[in-house]
Amino acid sequence: MNESAIIKLENISKSFGNVSALANITMQVNDHEVLGLIGDNGAGKSTLIKIIAGVHAPDSGEILVRDQAQKKWDVNIARAHGIETVYQDRALAEQQTITRNIFMGRERGGFLGFLDLKKENEEANELMRSIGFTSRVFAADSQVFTLSGGERQGVAIARALYFKAKLIILDEPTTALSLTESEKVFHFVRQAKEGGASAVFISHNIYHTYDISDRFVVLDRGRVVLETDKTKITANELVKSLQDIARSGHAA
Amino acid sequence: MSVSENAPQPVVLPSRQSDSPLTKFIRGNRRPISALVFFVVLIACFTAANPRLFTNPQIYNAVFVSLPISIILVVPLVFIVTAGEIDLSFPSVVGICAWAFAAGTRANWNPFLCVAAALLVGVISGLVNGLLVTRVRLSSLVATLGMNFLLRGMIHIGNQGYGISVTQLRDTPFSNFFIGDINGFPVQMIWGTLFAAIGWLLFSRHRFGAQIAVIGDNRDSAKEMGINVERVKTMAYVYMGIAAAVAGVFSTLINSTFYPTTGDGYLLAVLAAVFVGGTPTWGGVGTVVGGVIGAFIVGFIETGIIASGLTGYYTQFFYGLIIILSLISHRFNQGRYRY
């Protein structure tokens, strides 16, 4: 199991006030794999990915990148290691342009922090066109609130793509998307994997997750309750074990 | 239910060519353009009411004497409002910086050292405001309102109602450099314009402005994308403090006196200028150029009303009416987003 891990979490715990969101989580994401992160609402999926992305700091435990323990961990460090996140709410600033959203937090500052707007726009245009998340012609200086849900997801993914991610975390990337748009997301994940990247995929749709993933980690109330390879479990077995986990939770 | 393995073909789209540069420019600058149109209409109305006065350059020069102070204050306030916050303390920061400048002058310091003292006080005040809002997490509305009283109170305690005269600076090279005139045109207008130009660059062409807009638009996203929300907001308050110091120095030089009430009169005028200029109240978007035009509109209202032959009793009524009318005119620009 210890084959080349991009990121490894050891005994990560996180509480919000009295509520324990994660308790002693140990898991890893390997090279060239899509990891399906599964769990009910409130299982701790979002907290976990926000810790990997550097948004939340864990209360205890260790984060290792390529077996190097990280003393400091925040969004900018995570991004510097090639970890990009596509958030459930897409984390877009709707009144801003596509360009500004793609470069959010990593503006292409030239002389004294002044922006190279021309270059930013050109690159954003190029990126949006290559992704093809829309059948409509639009410019990178369009404001995000004028876009459809699929197009917005395209912007969020383009942002992850632009910075040559080594690990892409996708939190419910197909929610509220049409079938065609969802397919584009799956295609994008496969492409990223072929290109040598890894992904963490989160979806309420177990079959989607099963199809796209190589390995699964199941969370239940802040703990890892199941960790298995796709070769060792069928989709139906996975669903059944999830039902068992849910039932045991209700009994408790 | 299974996901198809047939990869959808990425669509290669032609680049957009439908819009002319002019259309793009107008669409991207709706707010300041609408403010400018409103200003032109306003001046046209005043000119119709009193043609002799409003075709005389003197009336403009008279307004331009103190207008730069509003311009200097409105620029950073656009940043703060765009970031989704507010600052109501700047009138007292203007006052306390002016006090620092005047006290230094009375002690016969080099004038530039006095300016440095005012700037230092401004930076510290801005820092305190910023930390109260971002670290202590107070509402900016209430925290800066409190700071406005607190700082004004300090001025009153320290001066016991007395002003400080700085007449010794009058007609010195220092004074002429900042508030002299060129054929009647007040030099401070050039400084105000320069300050606004730098503000525009920071807002529209710099990382600082981009991050301010993103924070006001969606604070959580900004955080998730690694923007240090607290630091950027604090920087906006420090910027406001610097502007208040500059405004305080200009005000003291123009009046040759520091009054304990210095700055007080600018609260509503500058706030109104931000919104009259087209910056909306909800954050995420703003316009520095619009704010400057807003300062022009507000600056000419009072002069215009008096010149139109109405008595001073009408001033406040028309003041309010003009502000509301200009906000209604901006409504038409914002139809596509947030009613």
Coordinates of C-alpha atoms in Angstrom, one line a residue:
Chain A
M1 CA 0.0 0.0 0.0
N2 CA 2.9 2.3 0.6
E3 CA 3.7 2.8 -3.1
S4 CA 4.6 6.3 -4.0
A5 CA 2.0 8.5 -2.2
I6 CA 1.4 12.0 -3.5
I7 CA -0.1 12.9 -0.2
K8 CA -0.5 10.9 3.0
L9 CA -2.6 11.8 6.1
E10 CA -1.7 10.3 9.4
N11 CA -4.0 10.3 12.4
I12 CA -5.7 13.5 11.3
S13 CA -8.3 14.8 13.7
K14 CA -10.5 17.9 13.4
S15 CA -13.2 19.3 15.6
F16 CA -15.5 22.3 15.2
G17 CA -16.3 23.4 18.7
N18 CA -17.7 20.3 20.4
V19 CA -18.4 18.5 17.1
S20 CA -15.8 16.1 16.1
A21 CA -15.7 16.1 12.3
L22 CA -12.7 13.8 11.7
A23 CA -11.1 11.3 14.2
N24 CA -7.7 9.7 13.5
I25 CA -8.0 9.6 9.7
T26 CA -5.1 7.8 8.0
M27 CA -5.2 7.6 4.3
Q28 CA -3.2 8.3 1.2
V29 CA -3.6 9.2 -2.5
N30 CA -1.2 7.3 -4.8
D31 CA 0.3 8.2 -8.2
H32 CA -1.9 7.7 -11.2
E33 CA -5.0 6.8 -9.3
V34 CA -8.5 8.1 -8.9
L35 CA -9.6 7.7 -5.3
G36 CA -13.3 7.6 -4.7
L37 CA -14.2 9.2 -1.4
I38 CA -17.5 8.0 -0.2
G39 CA -19.7 8.8 2.7
D40 CA -23.1 10.1 3.8
N41 CA -23.8 13.7 4.5
G42 CA -21.9 14.7 7.6
A43 CA -19.4 11.8 7.2
G44 CA -16.5 14.3 7.0
K45 CA -15.8 14.3 3.3
S46 CA -15.8 18.1 2.9
T47 CA -13.7 18.6 6.0
L48 CA -11.2 16.0 4.8
I49 CA -10.7 17.6 1.4
K50 CA -10.5 21.1 2.9
I51 CA -7.7 19.8 5.1
I52 CA -5.9 18.3 2.1
A53 CA -6.5 21.6 0.2
G54 CA -5.1 23.6 3.1
V55 CA -8.3 25.5 3.9
H56 CA -8.7 24.0 7.3
A57 CA -5.8 23.2 9.6
P58 CA -6.1 19.8 11.4
D59 CA -6.2 19.8 15.2
S60 CA -3.7 17.0 15.3
G61 CA -2.0 14.5 12.9
E62 CA 0.5 14.8 10.1
I63 CA 0.4 15.6 6.5
L64 CA 3.1 14.1 4.3
V65 CA 3.8 15.1 0.7
R66 CA 5.9 12.4 -1.0
D67 CA 6.9 11.2 2.5
Q68 CA 8.0 14.6 3.6
A69 CA 6.2 15.7 6.7
Q70 CA 4.8 19.2 6.3
K71 CA 5.4 21.6 9.2
K72 CA 3.3 24.3 7.7
W73 CA 0.2 23.6 5.5
D74 CA -2.1 26.1 3.9
V75 CA -3.8 26.7 0.5
N76 CA -0.8 28.3 -1.1
I77 CA 1.5 25.5 0.0
A78 CA -0.9 22.8 -1.1
R79 CA -1.2 24.5 -4.5
A80 CA 2.5 24.8 -4.8
H81 CA 2.6 21.0 -4.4
G82 CA 0.2 20.7 -7.3
I83 CA -3.0 20.0 -5.3
E84 CA -6.0 21.7 -6.9
T85 CA -9.6 21.6 -5.7
V86 CA -12.8 21.9 -7.6
Y87 CA -15.3 22.8 -4.8
Q88 CA -18.9 21.7 -4.6
D89 CA -20.1 25.3 -4.8
R90 CA -17.4 25.8 -7.4
A91 CA -15.8 28.7 -5.4
L92 CA -16.4 31.2 -8.1
A93 CA -16.8 35.0 -7.6
E94 CA -19.9 35.5 -9.8
Q95 CA -19.6 39.2 -10.6
Q96 CA -16.0 38.8 -11.8
T97 CA -14.8 37.8 -15.2
I98 CA -13.8 34.2 -16.1
T99 CA -10.2 35.4 -16.3
R100 CA -10.2 36.8 -12.8
N101 CA -11.8 33.6 -11.4
I102 CA -9.2 31.4 -13.1
F103 CA -6.3 33.5 -11.7
M104 CA -7.9 34.1 -8.3
G105 CA -5.3 34.2 -5.6
R106 CA -2.5 33.6 -8.3
E107 CA -2.9 36.7 -10.4
R108 CA -0.2 37.0 -13.0
G109 CA 1.5 39.9 -11.4
G110 CA 4.3 41.5 -13.3
F111 CA 6.1 44.7 -12.4
L112 CA 5.3 45.7 -8.8
G113 CA 2.3 43.4 -8.7
F114 CA 0.5 45.1 -11.7
L115 CA -1.4 42.6 -13.7
D116 CA -0.7 41.4 -17.2
L117 CA -4.4 41.5 -18.2
K118 CA -3.8 40.9 -21.9
K119 CA -1.9 37.7 -21.2
E120 CA -4.3 36.5 -18.5
N121 CA -7.2 37.0 -20.9
E122 CA -5.5 35.2 -23.8
E123 CA -4.6 32.3 -21.7
A124 CA -8.1 32.1 -20.1
N125 CA -9.7 32.2 -23.6
E126 CA -7.4 29.4 -24.8
L127 CA -8.1 27.3 -21.8
M128 CA -11.9 27.7 -22.0
R129 CA -11.9 26.9 -25.6
S130 CA -9.8 23.8 -25.2
I131 CA -12.0 22.5 -22.4
G132 CA -15.1 23.0 -24.5
F133 CA -17.6 23.1 -21.7
T134 CA -20.0 25.1 -23.7
S135 CA -21.5 25.1 -27.2
R136 CA -21.8 28.9 -26.9
V137 CA -19.1 31.3 -27.9
F138 CA -18.1 33.5 -25.0
A139 CA -15.1 35.5 -24.0
A140 CA -12.9 35.2 -21.0
D141 CA -13.9 38.7 -20.0
S142 CA -17.6 37.6 -19.5
Q143 CA -18.8 37.7 -16.0
V144 CA -19.4 34.4 -14.4
F145 CA -23.1 35.1 -13.5
T146 CA -23.9 35.1 -17.2
L147 CA -22.8 31.4 -17.5
S148 CA -24.8 28.2 -17.2
G149 CA -24.1 25.7 -14.4
G150 CA -22.0 23.5 -16.8
E151 CA -20.0 26.4 -18.0
R152 CA -19.3 27.5 -14.4
Q153 CA -18.1 24.0 -13.7
G154 CA -15.9 24.4 -16.7
V155 CA -14.4 27.5 -15.3
A156 CA -13.7 25.8 -11.9
I157 CA -12.1 22.8 -13.7
A158 CA -10.1 25.1 -16.0
R159 CA -8.7 26.8 -13.0
A160 CA -7.5 23.4 -11.6
L161 CA -6.2 22.4 -15.0
Y162 CA -4.3 25.6 -15.8
F163 CA -1.9 25.2 -13.0
K164 CA -0.8 21.7 -14.0
A165 CA -2.3 19.9 -11.0
K166 CA -0.7 16.7 -9.8
L167 CA -3.7 15.9 -7.6
I168 CA -7.2 17.2 -8.4
I169 CA -9.9 17.0 -5.8
L170 CA -13.4 17.1 -7.2
D171 CA -16.2 17.6 -4.6
E172 CA -19.5 16.6 -6.1
P173 CA -18.5 17.8 -9.5
T174 CA -21.6 16.5 -11.3
T175 CA -24.3 17.9 -9.0
A176 CA -26.8 19.9 -11.0
L177 CA -25.1 19.1 -14.3
S178 CA -26.8 17.6 -17.4
L179 CA -25.8 14.1 -18.6
T180 CA -23.6 15.6 -21.3
E181 CA -22.0 18.0 -19.0
S182 CA -21.3 15.2 -16.4
E183 CA -19.7 13.1 -19.2
K184 CA -17.4 16.0 -19.8
V185 CA -16.4 16.0 -16.2
F186 CA -15.6 12.2 -16.3
H187 CA -13.7 12.6 -19.5
F188 CA -11.7 15.4 -17.9
V189 CA -10.9 13.1 -14.9
R190 CA -9.7 10.3 -17.2
Q191 CA -7.7 12.7 -19.3
A192 CA -6.0 14.0 -16.2
K193 CA -5.2 10.5 -15.1
E194 CA -3.7 9.6 -18.5
G195 CA -1.7 12.8 -18.3
G196 CA -0.1 11.4 -15.1
A197 CA -2.2 13.2 -12.4
S198 CA -4.2 11.7 -9.6
A199 CA -7.7 12.6 -8.5
V200 CA -10.0 12.4 -5.5
F201 CA -13.5 12.0 -6.6
I202 CA -16.5 12.7 -4.4
S203 CA -20.1 12.0 -5.5
H204 CA -23.4 11.0 -4.0
N205 CA -23.8 8.8 -7.0
I206 CA -22.1 5.6 -6.0
Y207 CA -22.2 4.2 -9.6
H208 CA -20.5 7.3 -10.9
T209 CA -17.8 7.0 -8.3
Y210 CA -17.4 3.3 -8.9
D211 CA -17.0 3.8 -12.6
I212 CA -14.4 6.5 -12.4
S213 CA -12.3 5.3 -9.4
D214 CA -9.5 2.8 -8.9
R215 CA -9.8 2.7 -5.1
F216 CA -12.3 3.7 -2.5
V217 CA -12.2 5.1 1.0
V218 CA -15.5 5.1 2.9
L219 CA -16.0 7.6 5.7
D220 CA -18.6 7.3 8.4
R221 CA -19.0 9.9 11.1
G222 CA -15.4 11.1 10.8
R223 CA -13.7 7.7 10.6
V224 CA -12.4 5.6 7.8
V225 CA -14.6 2.5 7.9
L226 CA -13.7 0.8 4.6
E227 CA -10.7 1.1 2.3
T228 CA -10.6 -1.2 -0.8
D229 CA -9.4 -1.6 -4.4
K230 CA -11.8 -1.8 -7.3
T231 CA -10.4 -5.2 -8.2
K232 CA -11.6 -6.5 -4.9
I233 CA -15.2 -5.3 -4.9
T234 CA -18.0 -5.1 -7.4
A235 CA -20.3 -2.0 -7.6
N236 CA -23.2 -4.0 -6.0
E237 CA -21.0 -5.2 -3.2
L238 CA -19.9 -1.7 -2.6
V239 CA -23.4 -0.5 -2.4
K240 CA -24.4 -3.3 -0.1
S241 CA -21.5 -2.6 2.3
L242 CA -22.5 1.1 2.3
Q243 CA -26.0 0.1 3.2
D244 CA -24.7 -2.1 6.0
I245 CA -22.6 0.8 7.3
A246 CA -25.6 3.1 7.2
R247 CA -27.7 0.6 9.1
S248 CA -25.2 0.0 11.8
G249 CA -25.1 3.8 12.2
H250 CA -28.9 4.0 12.7
A251 CA -28.8 1.1 15.2
A252 CA -26.1 2.7 17.3
Chain B
M1 CA -26.5 3.3 -15.0
S2 CA -23.1 3.5 -16.3
V3 CA -20.8 6.2 -17.6
S4 CA -20.1 5.9 -21.3
E5 CA -16.6 5.4 -22.3
N6 CA -17.1 7.4 -25.4
A7 CA -15.2 10.6 -24.7
P8 CA -17.0 13.7 -25.7
Q9 CA -15.1 15.6 -28.3
P10 CA -13.8 18.9 -26.9
V11 CA -15.4 21.6 -28.9
V12 CA -12.9 24.0 -30.4
L13 CA -14.7 27.3 -30.5
P14 CA -13.8 30.3 -32.6
S15 CA -12.8 33.4 -30.6
R16 CA -15.5 36.0 -30.0
Q17 CA -15.5 38.7 -32.5
S18 CA -19.0 40.0 -32.4
D19 CA -18.5 43.0 -30.1
S20 CA -16.8 46.1 -31.3
P21 CA -14.2 47.6 -28.9
L22 CA -16.6 50.5 -28.3
T23 CA -19.5 48.2 -27.2
K24 CA -17.1 46.4 -25.0
F25 CA -15.8 49.6 -23.5
I26 CA -19.4 50.9 -22.8
R27 CA -20.5 47.5 -21.3
G28 CA -17.4 47.3 -19.1
N29 CA -17.8 50.9 -17.9
R30 CA -21.5 51.3 -17.6
R31 CA -21.4 52.6 -14.0
P32 CA -18.9 55.5 -14.4
I33 CA -20.4 56.4 -17.8
S34 CA -23.9 56.7 -16.3
A35 CA -22.4 58.8 -13.5
L36 CA -20.7 61.1 -16.0
V37 CA -24.0 61.5 -18.0
F38 CA -25.7 62.4 -14.7
F39 CA -23.0 65.0 -14.0
V40 CA -23.3 66.6 -17.4
V41 CA -27.1 66.8 -17.1
L42 CA -26.7 68.3 -13.6
I43 CA -24.3 71.0 -14.9
A44 CA -26.6 71.6 -17.9
C45 CA -29.5 72.2 -15.5
F46 CA -27.5 74.6 -13.4
T47 CA -26.2 76.4 -16.5
A48 CA -29.8 76.8 -17.7
A49 CA -30.8 78.2 -14.3
N50 CA -27.9 80.7 -14.1
P51 CA -26.1 80.9 -17.5
R52 CA -23.9 83.8 -16.5
L53 CA -22.4 82.1 -13.4
F54 CA -21.9 78.6 -14.9
T55 CA -20.1 79.8 -18.0
N56 CA -17.6 81.6 -15.8
P57 CA -14.5 79.5 -15.0
Q58 CA -14.3 81.1 -11.6
I59 CA -17.2 79.1 -10.2
Y60 CA -15.3 75.9 -11.2
N61 CA -12.1 77.1 -9.6
A62 CA -14.0 77.9 -6.4
V63 CA -15.3 74.4 -6.2
F64 CA -11.9 72.9 -7.2
V65 CA -10.3 74.5 -4.1
S66 CA -11.7 71.8 -1.7
L67 CA -13.0 69.2 -4.2
P68 CA -9.6 67.4 -4.2
I69 CA -10.1 66.5 -0.5
S70 CA -13.3 64.6 -1.4
I71 CA -11.6 63.0 -4.4
I72 CA -8.7 61.8 -2.2
L73 CA -11.1 60.3 0.3
V74 CA -13.5 58.7 -2.1
V75 CA -10.9 56.6 -3.9
P76 CA -9.9 54.2 -1.0
L77 CA -13.5 54.2 0.2
V78 CA -14.5 52.6 -3.1
F79 CA -11.9 49.8 -2.3
I80 CA -13.5 49.3 1.2
V81 CA -17.1 49.2 -0.1
T82 CA -16.1 46.9 -2.9
A83 CA -14.5 44.6 -0.4
G84 CA -17.9 44.4 1.3
E85 CA -17.0 46.7 4.3
I86 CA -17.5 50.3 5.2
D87 CA -15.5 53.0 7.0
L88 CA -17.3 55.7 8.9
S89 CA -14.2 56.8 10.8
F90 CA -12.3 58.6 8.1
P91 CA -13.6 62.1 9.1
S92 CA -11.9 61.8 12.5
V93 CA -8.8 60.2 10.9
V94 CA -8.6 63.3 8.7
G95 CA -8.9 65.4 11.9
I96 CA -6.3 63.5 13.9
C97 CA -3.8 63.5 11.0
A98 CA -4.4 67.2 10.5
W99 CA -3.7 67.7 14.2
A100 CA -0.4 65.9 13.9
F101 CA 0.5 68.0 10.9
A102 CA -0.5 71.3 12.6
A103 CA 1.2 70.4 15.9
G104 CA 4.4 69.6 14.1
T105 CA 4.2 72.9 12.2
R106 CA 3.7 74.8 15.5
A107 CA 6.8 73.1 16.8
N108 CA 8.7 74.4 13.8
W109 CA 9.4 71.0 12.3
N110 CA 10.3 70.7 8.6
P111 CA 7.0 70.7 6.7
F112 CA 7.8 67.3 5.1
L113 CA 8.5 65.8 8.5
C114 CA 5.0 67.1 9.6
V115 CA 3.5 65.4 6.5
A116 CA 5.3 62.2 7.5
A117 CA 3.9 62.5 11.0
A118 CA 0.4 62.9 9.6
L119 CA 0.9 59.8 7.4
L120 CA 2.2 57.8 10.3
V121 CA -0.9 58.7 12.3
G122 CA -3.1 57.8 9.3
V123 CA -1.4 54.4 8.8
I124 CA -1.8 53.6 12.5
S125 CA -5.5 54.6 12.5
G126 CA -6.1 52.5 9.4
L127 CA -4.3 49.6 11.0
V128 CA -6.4 49.8 14.1
N129 CA -9.6 49.9 12.0
G130 CA -8.5 47.0 9.9
L131 CA -7.5 44.8 12.9
L132 CA -10.8 45.6 14.7
V133 CA -12.7 44.4 11.6
T134 CA -10.6 41.4 10.5
R135 CA -9.0 40.1 13.7
V136 CA -11.5 41.2 16.5
R137 CA -14.2 40.5 13.9
L138 CA -16.3 43.5 14.7
S139 CA -18.9 44.7 12.2
S140 CA -17.1 47.4 10.2
L141 CA -20.2 49.6 10.4
V142 CA -20.2 49.7 14.2
A143 CA -16.4 49.5 14.8
T144 CA -15.6 52.4 12.5
L145 CA -18.5 54.4 13.9
G146 CA -17.1 53.9 17.3
M147 CA -13.6 54.8 16.0
N148 CA -15.0 58.0 14.6
F149 CA -16.3 59.1 18.0
L150 CA -13.2 57.9 19.8
L151 CA -10.7 59.7 17.6
R152 CA -12.8 62.9 17.5
G153 CA -13.1 62.7 21.3
M154 CA -9.3 62.4 21.5
I155 CA -9.0 65.6 19.3
H156 CA -11.3 67.5 21.6
I157 CA -9.7 66.3 24.8
G158 CA -6.2 67.2 23.4
N159 CA -7.2 70.6 22.0
Q160 CA -9.9 71.8 24.4
G161 CA -11.8 73.3 21.5
Y162 CA -8.9 75.4 20.2
G163 CA -7.5 75.2 16.7
I164 CA -3.9 75.5 15.6
S165 CA -3.0 78.2 13.1
V166 CA -0.4 77.3 10.5
T167 CA -0.3 80.8 8.8
Q168 CA 3.5 80.6 8.8
L169 CA 3.2 78.1 5.9
R170 CA 1.2 80.5 3.8
D171 CA 2.9 81.4 0.5
T172 CA 6.0 79.3 1.3
P173 CA 7.3 77.2 -1.6
F174 CA 6.0 74.1 0.3
S175 CA 2.5 75.6 0.4
N176 CA 2.5 76.8 -3.2
F177 CA 3.8 73.4 -4.4
F178 CA 0.7 71.7 -2.9
I179 CA -2.1 74.3 -2.8
G180 CA -0.9 77.1 -5.1
D181 CA -2.7 78.1 -8.2
I182 CA -1.9 78.3 -11.9
N183 CA -3.9 81.2 -13.4
G184 CA -6.6 80.7 -10.8
F185 CA -6.7 76.9 -11.2
P186 CA -5.9 75.3 -7.8
V187 CA -2.8 73.1 -7.9
Q188 CA -4.4 70.6 -5.4
M189 CA -6.7 69.5 -8.2
I190 CA -3.6 68.1 -10.0
W191 CA -2.6 66.2 -6.8
G192 CA -6.1 64.9 -6.4
T193 CA -6.2 63.7 -9.9
L194 CA -2.8 62.0 -9.5
F195 CA -4.0 60.3 -6.4
A196 CA -7.1 59.1 -8.2
A197 CA -5.1 57.9 -11.1
I198 CA -2.9 55.8 -8.9
G199 CA -6.1 54.5 -7.2
W200 CA -7.5 53.5 -10.5
L201 CA -4.4 51.6 -11.5
L202 CA -4.4 49.8 -8.1
F203 CA -8.1 49.0 -8.5
S204 CA -8.2 47.9 -12.1
R205 CA -4.7 46.8 -13.0
H206 CA -3.2 45.5 -9.9
R207 CA -3.4 42.3 -7.8
F208 CA -4.6 44.4 -4.8
G209 CA -7.7 45.6 -6.6
A210 CA -8.4 42.2 -8.1
Q211 CA -8.3 40.6 -4.7
I212 CA -10.4 43.3 -3.1
A213 CA -13.2 42.6 -5.7
V214 CA -13.0 38.9 -5.3
I215 CA -13.2 39.2 -1.5
G216 CA -16.2 41.4 -1.7
D217 CA -17.8 39.1 -4.2
N218 CA -17.3 35.7 -2.5
R219 CA -15.2 35.8 0.6
D220 CA -15.2 32.0 1.1
S221 CA -13.9 31.4 -2.5
A222 CA -11.2 33.9 -2.0
K223 CA -10.1 32.0 1.1
E224 CA -10.3 28.7 -0.7
M225 CA -8.1 30.1 -3.4
G226 CA -5.4 31.1 -0.9
I227 CA -6.1 34.9 -0.7
N228 CA -5.3 36.2 2.7
V229 CA -8.6 37.9 3.3
E230 CA -7.7 39.5 6.6
R231 CA -4.5 41.0 5.3
V232 CA -6.0 42.4 2.1
K233 CA -8.9 44.0 4.0
T234 CA -6.5 45.5 6.6
M235 CA -4.5 46.9 3.7
A236 CA -7.6 48.6 2.4
Y237 CA -8.1 50.3 5.7
V238 CA -4.5 51.4 5.9
Y239 CA -4.9 52.9 2.4
M240 CA -7.9 54.8 3.7
G241 CA -5.8 56.0 6.6
I242 CA -3.1 57.2 4.2
A243 CA -5.7 59.1 2.1
A244 CA -7.2 60.6 5.3
A245 CA -3.7 61.9 6.2
V246 CA -3.2 63.5 2.8
A247 CA -6.7 65.0 3.0
G248 CA -6.0 66.3 6.5
V249 CA -2.8 68.0 5.3
F250 CA -4.5 69.6 2.3
S251 CA -7.4 70.8 4.5
T252 CA -5.1 72.4 7.0
L253 CA -3.0 74.1 4.3
I254 CA -6.1 75.4 2.5
N255 CA -7.6 76.9 5.7
S256 CA -4.2 77.8 7.1
T257 CA -5.7 76.4 10.3
F258 CA -6.3 73.1 12.0
Y259 CA -9.8 73.1 13.5
P260 CA -10.8 70.4 16.0
T261 CA -13.7 69.7 13.6
T262 CA -11.5 69.2 10.6
G263 CA -12.8 66.4 8.4
D264 CA -16.3 66.3 10.0
G265 CA -18.1 67.8 7.0
Y266 CA -16.8 65.1 4.6
L267 CA -18.6 62.0 6.1
L268 CA -21.9 62.2 4.1
A269 CA -20.5 63.9 1.1
V270 CA -17.8 61.3 0.5
L271 CA -20.1 58.3 1.3
A272 CA -22.7 59.7 -1.1
A273 CA -20.0 60.2 -3.8
V274 CA -19.1 56.5 -3.6
F275 CA -22.7 55.4 -4.3
V276 CA -23.6 58.2 -6.6
G277 CA -20.6 57.3 -8.6
G278 CA -22.0 53.8 -9.3
T279 CA -20.3 51.5 -6.7
P280 CA -23.1 49.3 -5.4
T281 CA -23.6 48.6 -1.7
W282 CA -23.3 44.8 -1.9
G283 CA -19.6 44.4 -2.7
G284 CA -17.6 42.7 -5.4
V285 CA -17.8 45.5 -7.9
G286 CA -16.9 49.1 -7.7
T287 CA -15.6 52.0 -9.8
V288 CA -12.8 54.5 -8.8
V289 CA -13.5 56.7 -11.8
G290 CA -17.2 56.7 -10.9
G291 CA -16.4 57.6 -7.3
V292 CA -14.4 60.6 -8.6
I293 CA -17.3 61.7 -10.8
G294 CA -19.6 61.2 -7.8
A295 CA -17.3 63.6 -5.8
F296 CA -17.8 66.1 -8.7
I297 CA -21.6 65.7 -8.6
V298 CA -21.7 66.1 -4.8
G299 CA -19.2 69.0 -4.9
F300 CA -21.3 71.0 -7.4
I301 CA -24.7 70.4 -5.8
E302 CA -24.5 73.0 -3.2
T303 CA -22.9 75.7 -5.4
G304 CA -25.4 74.9 -8.1
I305 CA -28.4 75.2 -5.9
I306 CA -27.4 78.5 -4.4
A307 CA -26.4 79.8 -7.9
S308 CA -29.8 78.8 -9.2
G309 CA -31.3 81.4 -7.0
L310 CA -32.7 79.2 -4.3
T311 CA -32.0 80.0 -0.6
G312 CA -29.9 77.8 1.6
Y313 CA -33.0 76.3 3.0
Y314 CA -33.4 74.3 -0.2
T315 CA -29.9 72.9 -0.1
Q316 CA -30.5 69.7 1.8
F317 CA -33.7 68.9 0.0
F318 CA -32.1 69.1 -3.4
Y319 CA -29.0 67.4 -2.1
G320 CA -31.1 64.4 -1.1
L321 CA -33.2 64.5 -4.3
I322 CA -30.1 64.5 -6.5
I323 CA -28.5 61.6 -4.7
I324 CA -31.7 59.5 -4.9
L325 CA -32.1 60.4 -8.6
S326 CA -28.6 59.4 -9.4
L327 CA -29.0 56.0 -7.6
I328 CA -32.2 55.4 -9.6
S329 CA -30.2 56.1 -12.8
H330 CA -27.7 53.4 -11.8
R331 CA -30.5 50.9 -11.2
F332 CA -30.9 50.6 -15.0
N333 CA -27.3 49.5 -15.3
Q334 CA -27.7 46.7 -12.8
G335 CA -30.7 45.0 -14.2
R336 CA -28.8 41.9 -15.0
Y337 CA -27.7 41.3 -11.5
R338 CA -29.3 41.6 -8.1
Y339 CA -32.3 43.7 -7.9

